[in-house]
Amino acid sequence: MFNARTPVSGFRAIQWLRRVALLAVAPLAFAVHANAYAATVLPLTVPGYFDPVGKGAGYWNDLATTAAKVPTTVILNPDSGPGTNADAAYIAAIAKVHAAGGRVIGYVSTSYAKRSLSAVVTDINRYIALYKIDGFFIDEMTSDSVTSHIQFYQSVYNYIKGLSPAYSVTGNPGTNIPELYASLPTADQFVVFEDSAKRYASYAPAKWQASYPAKRFVHIVYGATEAQMPGIVSYAAMHGAGSVFVTSTGLPNPYKNLPAWWSQLVSSVLALR
């Protein structure tokens, strides 16, 4: 996932074959067609990569308000991870989301299995010590079939579940993955699309995903217009997503805010019920 707290040069461009799709007529580009998936409720998974002060405090208040209406998971990312000390503003913001019925999960970087397991474990333990969280967002997950990579993420998953089976684990490869990641598992839920609205028009889930519940898959779309957003939400619901996030902001920092049309996004999600 693009981390708002590090330069764009530190991000991997998602390398996956996709057909080019123009969105000049966005609502038509995202026309919904029948397939193996159906959705009745589409929760939100939101990268909350903004400090809960100033405008950021308003965004966190919006998330708490949303959590009372729609199942909402907020990804907490104080400092490209938990940081070293608890921040009172984050503690208060998390409490508001929890009071409204939402969930908060901690961002953990893995650098595509290049980061040491001990460093990842340190971040996990620090989140638990500093904040009241419901699980973990394991970012920069590999999407290949290399055995050592898959074993790395299985070790992270097993460590978290050993702390408490109640902790959720969301992995973010940002693209489709081999089924083994899900079947072992290496996470409870996977972000199988994280890219621009332009690329999303040609996204198709891996065939094996149809054998798994939609709640195991998340779609995150950035650089969308307000006109495109309702079609994107519908497209996600019909293409295997069990959770979604759509924002207007694009690169290099897609998650520095909520879109100006946040309330319209919430309405679009509610319309699927």
mmCIF file of C-alpha atoms in Angstrom:
data_model
loop_
_atom_site.group_PDB
_atom_site.id
_atom_site.type_symbol
_atom_site.label_atom_id
_atom_site.label_comp_id
_atom_site.label_asym_id
_atom_site.label_seq_id
_atom_site.Cartn_x
_atom_site.Cartn_y
_atom_site.Cartn_z
ATOM 1 C CA MET A 1 0.000 0.000 0.000
ATOM 2 C CA PHE A 2 1.148 3.519 -0.683
ATOM 3 C CA ASN A 3 2.273 4.808 2.681
ATOM 4 C CA ALA A 4 1.589 8.508 3.137
ATOM 5 C CA ARG A 5 4.571 8.784 5.445
ATOM 6 C CA THR A 6 7.315 7.738 3.054
ATOM 7 C CA PRO A 7 8.378 9.062 -0.387
ATOM 8 C CA VAL A 8 6.813 7.539 -3.472
ATOM 9 C CA SER A 9 10.205 6.157 -4.516
ATOM 10 C CA GLY A 10 9.818 3.665 -1.684
ATOM 11 C CA PHE A 11 6.719 2.161 -3.185
ATOM 12 C CA ARG A 12 6.552 -0.754 -5.566
ATOM 13 C CA ALA A 13 4.555 -0.174 -8.712
ATOM 14 C CA ILE A 14 2.128 -3.078 -8.926
ATOM 15 C CA GLN A 15 3.471 -5.253 -11.728
ATOM 16 C CA TRP A 16 0.580 -7.189 -13.162
ATOM 17 C CA LEU A 17 -0.807 -7.562 -16.689
ATOM 18 C CA ARG A 18 -3.881 -5.395 -17.107
ATOM 19 C CA ARG A 19 -5.757 -4.218 -20.143
ATOM 20 C CA VAL A 20 -5.804 -0.469 -20.674
ATOM 21 C CA ALA A 21 -9.260 1.017 -20.130
ATOM 22 C CA LEU A 22 -10.258 4.633 -20.637
ATOM 23 C CA LEU A 23 -12.776 6.197 -18.284
ATOM 24 C CA ALA A 24 -14.023 9.062 -20.414
ATOM 25 C CA VAL A 25 -17.491 7.654 -19.897
ATOM 26 C CA ALA A 26 -16.846 6.283 -16.442
ATOM 27 C CA PRO A 27 -20.335 5.143 -15.436
ATOM 28 C CA LEU A 28 -20.503 3.025 -18.601
ATOM 29 C CA ALA A 29 -16.965 1.743 -18.169
ATOM 30 C CA PHE A 30 -17.952 0.244 -14.849
ATOM 31 C CA ALA A 31 -21.202 -1.299 -16.074
ATOM 32 C CA VAL A 32 -22.085 -4.251 -13.851
ATOM 33 C CA HIS A 33 -22.517 -7.650 -15.453
ATOM 34 C CA ALA A 34 -23.561 -10.982 -13.975
ATOM 35 C CA ASN A 35 -20.946 -13.419 -12.712
ATOM 36 C CA ALA A 36 -20.289 -15.782 -9.796
ATOM 37 C CA TYR A 37 -20.342 -13.038 -7.171
ATOM 38 C CA ALA A 38 -23.115 -11.201 -5.406
ATOM 39 C CA ALA A 39 -23.034 -8.711 -2.552
ATOM 40 C CA THR A 40 -25.663 -7.512 -0.126
ATOM 41 C CA VAL A 41 -23.439 -5.573 2.268
ATOM 42 C CA LEU A 42 -20.145 -3.961 1.307
ATOM 43 C CA PRO A 43 -18.040 -2.834 4.274
ATOM 44 C CA LEU A 44 -15.389 -0.137 4.044
ATOM 45 C CA THR A 45 -11.659 -0.627 4.662
ATOM 46 C CA VAL A 46 -10.106 2.816 5.003
ATOM 47 C CA PRO A 47 -6.400 3.742 5.068
ATOM 48 C CA GLY A 48 -6.481 6.298 7.891
ATOM 49 C CA TYR A 49 -3.049 7.669 7.076
ATOM 50 C CA PHE A 50 -3.724 11.137 8.484
ATOM 51 C CA ASP A 51 -2.965 12.408 11.960
ATOM 52 C CA PRO A 52 -6.124 13.033 14.031
ATOM 53 C CA VAL A 53 -5.393 16.755 14.410
ATOM 54 C CA GLY A 54 -6.573 19.715 12.326
ATOM 55 C CA LYS A 55 -8.260 18.484 9.148
ATOM 56 C CA GLY A 56 -7.222 14.973 10.077
ATOM 57 C CA ALA A 57 -9.356 15.132 13.209
ATOM 58 C CA GLY A 58 -12.331 15.883 10.991
ATOM 59 C CA TYR A 59 -11.555 12.853 8.832
ATOM 60 C CA TRP A 60 -11.394 10.601 11.891
ATOM 61 C CA ASN A 61 -14.718 12.035 13.087
ATOM 62 C CA ASP A 62 -16.181 11.228 9.669
ATOM 63 C CA LEU A 63 -14.918 7.662 10.020
ATOM 64 C CA ALA A 64 -16.561 7.315 13.420
ATOM 65 C CA THR A 65 -19.833 8.645 12.019
ATOM 66 C CA THR A 66 -19.580 6.205 9.120
ATOM 67 C CA ALA A 67 -18.847 3.261 11.417
ATOM 68 C CA ALA A 68 -22.264 3.717 13.002
ATOM 69 C CA LYS A 69 -23.886 3.149 9.587
ATOM 70 C CA VAL A 70 -21.592 0.816 7.645
ATOM 71 C CA PRO A 71 -19.162 -1.896 8.834
ATOM 72 C CA THR A 72 -15.920 0.088 8.810
ATOM 73 C CA THR A 73 -12.307 -0.932 9.374
ATOM 74 C CA VAL A 74 -9.737 1.845 9.700
ATOM 75 C CA ILE A 75 -6.056 1.154 9.058
ATOM 76 C CA LEU A 76 -4.025 2.917 11.748
ATOM 77 C CA ASN A 77 -0.608 4.194 10.677
ATOM 78 C CA PRO A 78 0.928 6.689 13.119
ATOM 79 C CA ASP A 79 4.489 6.572 11.759
ATOM 80 C CA SER A 80 4.898 4.008 8.967
ATOM 81 C CA GLY A 81 4.010 1.636 11.775
ATOM 82 C CA PRO A 82 3.159 2.111 15.442
ATOM 83 C CA GLY A 83 5.857 4.618 16.351
ATOM 84 C CA THR A 84 7.618 4.389 19.690
ATOM 85 C CA ASN A 85 5.211 6.238 21.985
ATOM 86 C CA ALA A 86 1.450 6.338 22.328
ATOM 87 C CA ASP A 87 -0.179 9.454 20.872
ATOM 88 C CA ALA A 88 -3.136 10.756 22.885
ATOM 89 C CA ALA A 89 -4.831 12.082 19.744
ATOM 90 C CA TYR A 90 -4.747 8.627 18.161
ATOM 91 C CA ILE A 91 -5.990 6.994 21.354
ATOM 92 C CA ALA A 92 -9.001 9.337 21.364
ATOM 93 C CA ALA A 93 -9.673 8.844 17.640
ATOM 94 C CA ILE A 94 -9.538 5.058 17.969
ATOM 95 C CA ALA A 95 -11.939 5.208 20.908
ATOM 96 C CA LYS A 96 -14.457 7.184 18.827
ATOM 97 C CA VAL A 97 -14.345 4.629 16.016
ATOM 98 C CA HIS A 98 -14.755 1.772 18.488
ATOM 99 C CA ALA A 99 -17.647 3.514 20.250
ATOM 100 C CA ALA A 100 -19.437 3.762 16.904
ATOM 101 C CA GLY A 101 -18.947 0.050 16.224
ATOM 102 C CA GLY A 102 -15.951 0.297 13.906
ATOM 103 C CA ARG A 103 -12.682 -1.620 13.915
ATOM 104 C CA VAL A 104 -9.081 -0.380 13.855
ATOM 105 C CA ILE A 105 -6.125 -2.420 12.576
ATOM 106 C CA GLY A 106 -2.429 -1.567 12.746
ATOM 107 C CA TYR A 107 -0.287 -0.970 9.651
ATOM 108 C CA VAL A 108 2.825 -3.172 9.482
ATOM 109 C CA SER A 109 5.345 -2.960 6.640
ATOM 110 C CA THR A 110 7.028 -6.161 5.420
ATOM 111 C CA SER A 111 8.940 -4.889 2.343
ATOM 112 C CA TYR A 112 7.844 -7.923 0.313
ATOM 113 C CA ALA A 113 9.332 -10.402 2.822
ATOM 114 C CA LYS A 114 12.670 -8.549 2.879
ATOM 115 C CA ARG A 115 12.078 -7.143 6.341
ATOM 116 C CA SER A 116 13.159 -9.432 9.158
ATOM 117 C CA LEU A 117 10.498 -11.421 10.963
ATOM 118 C CA SER A 118 11.790 -10.042 14.263
ATOM 119 C CA ALA A 119 11.259 -6.453 13.086
ATOM 120 C CA VAL A 120 7.712 -7.263 12.006
ATOM 121 C CA VAL A 121 7.014 -8.944 15.344
ATOM 122 C CA THR A 122 8.378 -5.886 17.158
ATOM 123 C CA ASP A 123 5.877 -3.646 15.352
ATOM 124 C CA ILE A 124 3.036 -6.041 16.135
ATOM 125 C CA ASN A 125 3.901 -6.127 19.827
ATOM 126 C CA ARG A 126 4.328 -2.368 19.973
ATOM 127 C CA TYR A 127 0.872 -1.752 18.506
ATOM 128 C CA ILE A 128 -0.626 -3.966 21.192
ATOM 129 C CA ALA A 129 1.295 -2.126 23.899
ATOM 130 C CA LEU A 130 0.384 1.357 22.660
ATOM 131 C CA TYR A 131 -3.112 1.162 21.194
ATOM 132 C CA LYS A 132 -6.357 -0.750 21.437
ATOM 133 C CA ILE A 133 -6.507 -2.455 18.067
ATOM 134 C CA ASP A 134 -8.519 -5.239 16.484
ATOM 135 C CA GLY A 135 -5.948 -6.697 14.131
ATOM 136 C CA PHE A 136 -3.162 -5.974 11.685
ATOM 137 C CA PHE A 137 -2.712 -4.746 8.122
ATOM 138 C CA ILE A 138 0.288 -6.579 6.682
ATOM 139 C CA ASP A 139 1.474 -4.320 3.883
ATOM 140 C CA GLU A 140 3.799 -4.983 0.967
ATOM 141 C CA MET A 141 2.895 -8.667 0.813
ATOM 142 C CA THR A 142 4.431 -10.668 -2.000
ATOM 143 C CA SER A 143 2.205 -12.073 -4.740
ATOM 144 C CA ASP A 144 4.508 -14.751 -6.135
ATOM 145 C CA SER A 145 4.814 -18.482 -5.465
ATOM 146 C CA VAL A 146 8.250 -18.414 -3.833
ATOM 147 C CA THR A 147 8.101 -20.872 -0.941
ATOM 148 C CA SER A 148 10.179 -18.758 1.442
ATOM 149 C CA HIS A 149 7.895 -15.771 0.870
ATOM 150 C CA ILE A 150 4.740 -17.728 1.578
ATOM 151 C CA GLN A 151 6.339 -19.253 4.684
ATOM 152 C CA PHE A 152 7.284 -15.772 5.899
ATOM 153 C CA TYR A 153 3.676 -14.567 5.786
ATOM 154 C CA GLN A 154 2.403 -17.789 7.291
ATOM 155 C CA SER A 155 4.807 -17.220 10.193
ATOM 156 C CA VAL A 156 3.518 -13.668 10.666
ATOM 157 C CA TYR A 157 -0.068 -14.917 10.562
ATOM 158 C CA ASN A 158 0.593 -17.714 13.040
ATOM 159 C CA TYR A 159 2.364 -15.339 15.407
ATOM 160 C CA ILE A 160 -0.581 -12.926 15.431
ATOM 161 C CA LYS A 161 -3.138 -15.689 15.916
ATOM 162 C CA GLY A 162 -0.992 -17.103 18.705
ATOM 163 C CA LEU A 163 -1.332 -13.780 20.513
ATOM 164 C CA SER A 164 -5.107 -13.892 20.113
ATOM 165 C CA PRO A 165 -7.336 -15.668 17.590
ATOM 166 C CA ALA A 166 -9.562 -12.580 17.765
ATOM 167 C CA TYR A 167 -6.992 -10.438 15.950
ATOM 168 C CA SER A 168 -7.780 -10.133 12.252
ATOM 169 C CA VAL A 169 -5.011 -10.243 9.656
ATOM 170 C CA THR A 170 -5.371 -8.377 6.358
ATOM 171 C CA GLY A 171 -2.598 -8.908 3.822
ATOM 172 C CA ASN A 172 -1.916 -6.404 1.070
ATOM 173 C CA PRO A 173 -0.299 -7.771 -2.076
ATOM 174 C CA GLY A 174 -2.361 -5.186 -3.992
ATOM 175 C CA THR A 175 -2.968 -7.616 -6.834
ATOM 176 C CA ASN A 176 -4.248 -11.131 -7.488
ATOM 177 C CA ILE A 177 -2.323 -13.889 -5.734
ATOM 178 C CA PRO A 178 -1.848 -17.667 -5.937
ATOM 179 C CA GLU A 179 -4.555 -19.535 -4.031
ATOM 180 C CA LEU A 180 -2.023 -20.990 -1.588
ATOM 181 C CA TYR A 181 -1.842 -17.629 0.206
ATOM 182 C CA ALA A 182 -5.532 -17.970 1.057
ATOM 183 C CA SER A 183 -5.735 -21.709 1.631
ATOM 184 C CA LEU A 184 -2.877 -22.027 4.167
ATOM 185 C CA PRO A 185 -3.811 -19.262 5.159
ATOM 186 C CA THR A 186 -1.335 -16.386 5.292
ATOM 187 C CA ALA A 187 -4.083 -13.864 6.139
ATOM 188 C CA ASP A 188 -7.798 -13.746 6.839
ATOM 189 C CA GLN A 189 -8.369 -11.150 4.144
ATOM 190 C CA PHE A 190 -6.409 -9.881 1.146
ATOM 191 C CA VAL A 191 -6.284 -6.616 -0.779
ATOM 192 C CA VAL A 192 -6.334 -8.079 -4.284
ATOM 193 C CA PHE A 193 -6.628 -4.729 -6.033
ATOM 194 C CA GLU A 194 -4.889 -1.498 -5.092
ATOM 195 C CA ASP A 195 -4.450 0.821 -8.030
ATOM 196 C CA SER A 196 -6.025 3.615 -10.040
ATOM 197 C CA ALA A 197 -9.614 3.930 -11.196
ATOM 198 C CA LYS A 198 -8.364 3.746 -14.770
ATOM 199 C CA ARG A 199 -6.867 0.299 -14.209
ATOM 200 C CA TYR A 200 -9.808 -0.891 -12.154
ATOM 201 C CA ALA A 201 -12.106 -0.829 -15.179
ATOM 202 C CA SER A 202 -10.266 -3.880 -16.528
ATOM 203 C CA TYR A 203 -9.764 -5.721 -13.243
ATOM 204 C CA ALA A 204 -10.935 -9.328 -12.992
ATOM 205 C CA PRO A 205 -10.541 -11.525 -9.896
ATOM 206 C CA ALA A 206 -8.578 -14.754 -10.049
ATOM 207 C CA LYS A 207 -10.924 -17.645 -10.842
ATOM 208 C CA TRP A 208 -10.164 -19.444 -7.576
ATOM 209 C CA GLN A 209 -11.589 -16.541 -5.564
ATOM 210 C CA ALA A 210 -15.125 -17.621 -6.484
ATOM 211 C CA SER A 211 -14.660 -20.605 -4.145
ATOM 212 C CA TYR A 212 -14.060 -18.330 -1.159
ATOM 213 C CA PRO A 213 -16.395 -15.913 0.641
ATOM 214 C CA ALA A 214 -16.218 -12.330 -0.594
ATOM 215 C CA LYS A 215 -15.337 -11.125 2.909
ATOM 216 C CA ARG A 216 -11.807 -12.383 2.277
ATOM 217 C CA PHE A 217 -11.112 -9.819 -0.446
ATOM 218 C CA VAL A 218 -10.696 -6.042 -0.471
ATOM 219 C CA HIS A 219 -10.532 -3.612 -3.402
ATOM 220 C CA ILE A 220 -8.860 -0.208 -2.954
ATOM 221 C CA VAL A 221 -9.206 2.310 -5.782
ATOM 222 C CA TYR A 222 -7.618 5.751 -5.925
ATOM 223 C CA GLY A 223 -7.706 8.641 -8.404
ATOM 224 C CA ALA A 224 -11.462 8.337 -8.997
ATOM 225 C CA THR A 225 -13.899 11.119 -9.771
ATOM 226 C CA GLU A 226 -17.186 11.532 -7.955
ATOM 227 C CA ALA A 227 -18.982 10.508 -11.166
ATOM 228 C CA GLN A 228 -16.960 7.287 -11.367
ATOM 229 C CA MET A 229 -17.365 6.331 -7.716
ATOM 230 C CA PRO A 230 -20.882 4.760 -7.736
ATOM 231 C CA GLY A 231 -19.922 2.557 -10.672
ATOM 232 C CA ILE A 232 -16.722 1.506 -8.938
ATOM 233 C CA VAL A 233 -18.660 0.500 -5.822
ATOM 234 C CA SER A 234 -21.063 -1.581 -7.909
ATOM 235 C CA TYR A 235 -18.185 -3.087 -9.876
ATOM 236 C CA ALA A 236 -16.478 -4.104 -6.629
ATOM 237 C CA ALA A 237 -19.641 -5.736 -5.306
ATOM 238 C CA MET A 238 -20.038 -7.763 -8.491
ATOM 239 C CA HIS A 239 -16.380 -8.738 -8.768
ATOM 240 C CA GLY A 240 -15.739 -10.509 -5.511
ATOM 241 C CA ALA A 241 -14.983 -7.678 -3.092
ATOM 242 C CA GLY A 242 -16.094 -8.070 0.491
ATOM 243 C CA SER A 243 -14.844 -4.588 1.347
ATOM 244 C CA VAL A 244 -13.913 -1.478 -0.618
ATOM 245 C CA PHE A 245 -12.321 1.946 -0.461
ATOM 246 C CA VAL A 246 -12.518 4.607 -3.172
ATOM 247 C CA THR A 247 -10.806 7.994 -3.084
ATOM 248 C CA SER A 248 -10.265 10.924 -5.406
ATOM 249 C CA THR A 249 -6.659 11.530 -4.434
ATOM 250 C CA GLY A 250 -4.021 9.971 -6.657
ATOM 251 C CA LEU A 251 -0.291 9.454 -6.563
ATOM 252 C CA PRO A 252 2.053 10.146 -4.922
ATOM 253 C CA ASN A 253 -0.008 10.201 -1.722
ATOM 254 C CA PRO A 254 -3.482 8.686 -2.235
ATOM 255 C CA TYR A 255 -4.348 8.262 1.439
ATOM 256 C CA LYS A 256 -3.564 11.668 2.885
ATOM 257 C CA ASN A 257 -7.264 12.525 3.203
ATOM 258 C CA LEU A 258 -10.807 11.358 2.625
ATOM 259 C CA PRO A 259 -12.471 12.335 -0.654
ATOM 260 C CA ALA A 260 -14.648 15.459 -0.629
ATOM 261 C CA TRP A 261 -17.519 13.171 -1.635
ATOM 262 C CA TRP A 262 -17.088 10.815 1.333
ATOM 263 C CA SER A 263 -20.767 11.023 2.305
ATOM 264 C CA GLN A 264 -21.725 10.062 -1.247
ATOM 265 C CA LEU A 265 -19.438 7.030 -1.042
ATOM 266 C CA VAL A 266 -21.159 5.971 2.170
ATOM 267 C CA SER A 267 -24.543 6.402 0.479
ATOM 268 C CA SER A 268 -23.413 4.295 -2.481
ATOM 269 C CA VAL A 269 -22.307 1.493 -0.178
ATOM 270 C CA LEU A 270 -25.577 1.657 1.750
ATOM 271 C CA ALA A 271 -27.526 1.482 -1.507
ATOM 272 C CA LEU A 272 -26.204 -2.060 -2.012
ATOM 273 C CA ARG A 273 -28.014 -3.328 1.079
#
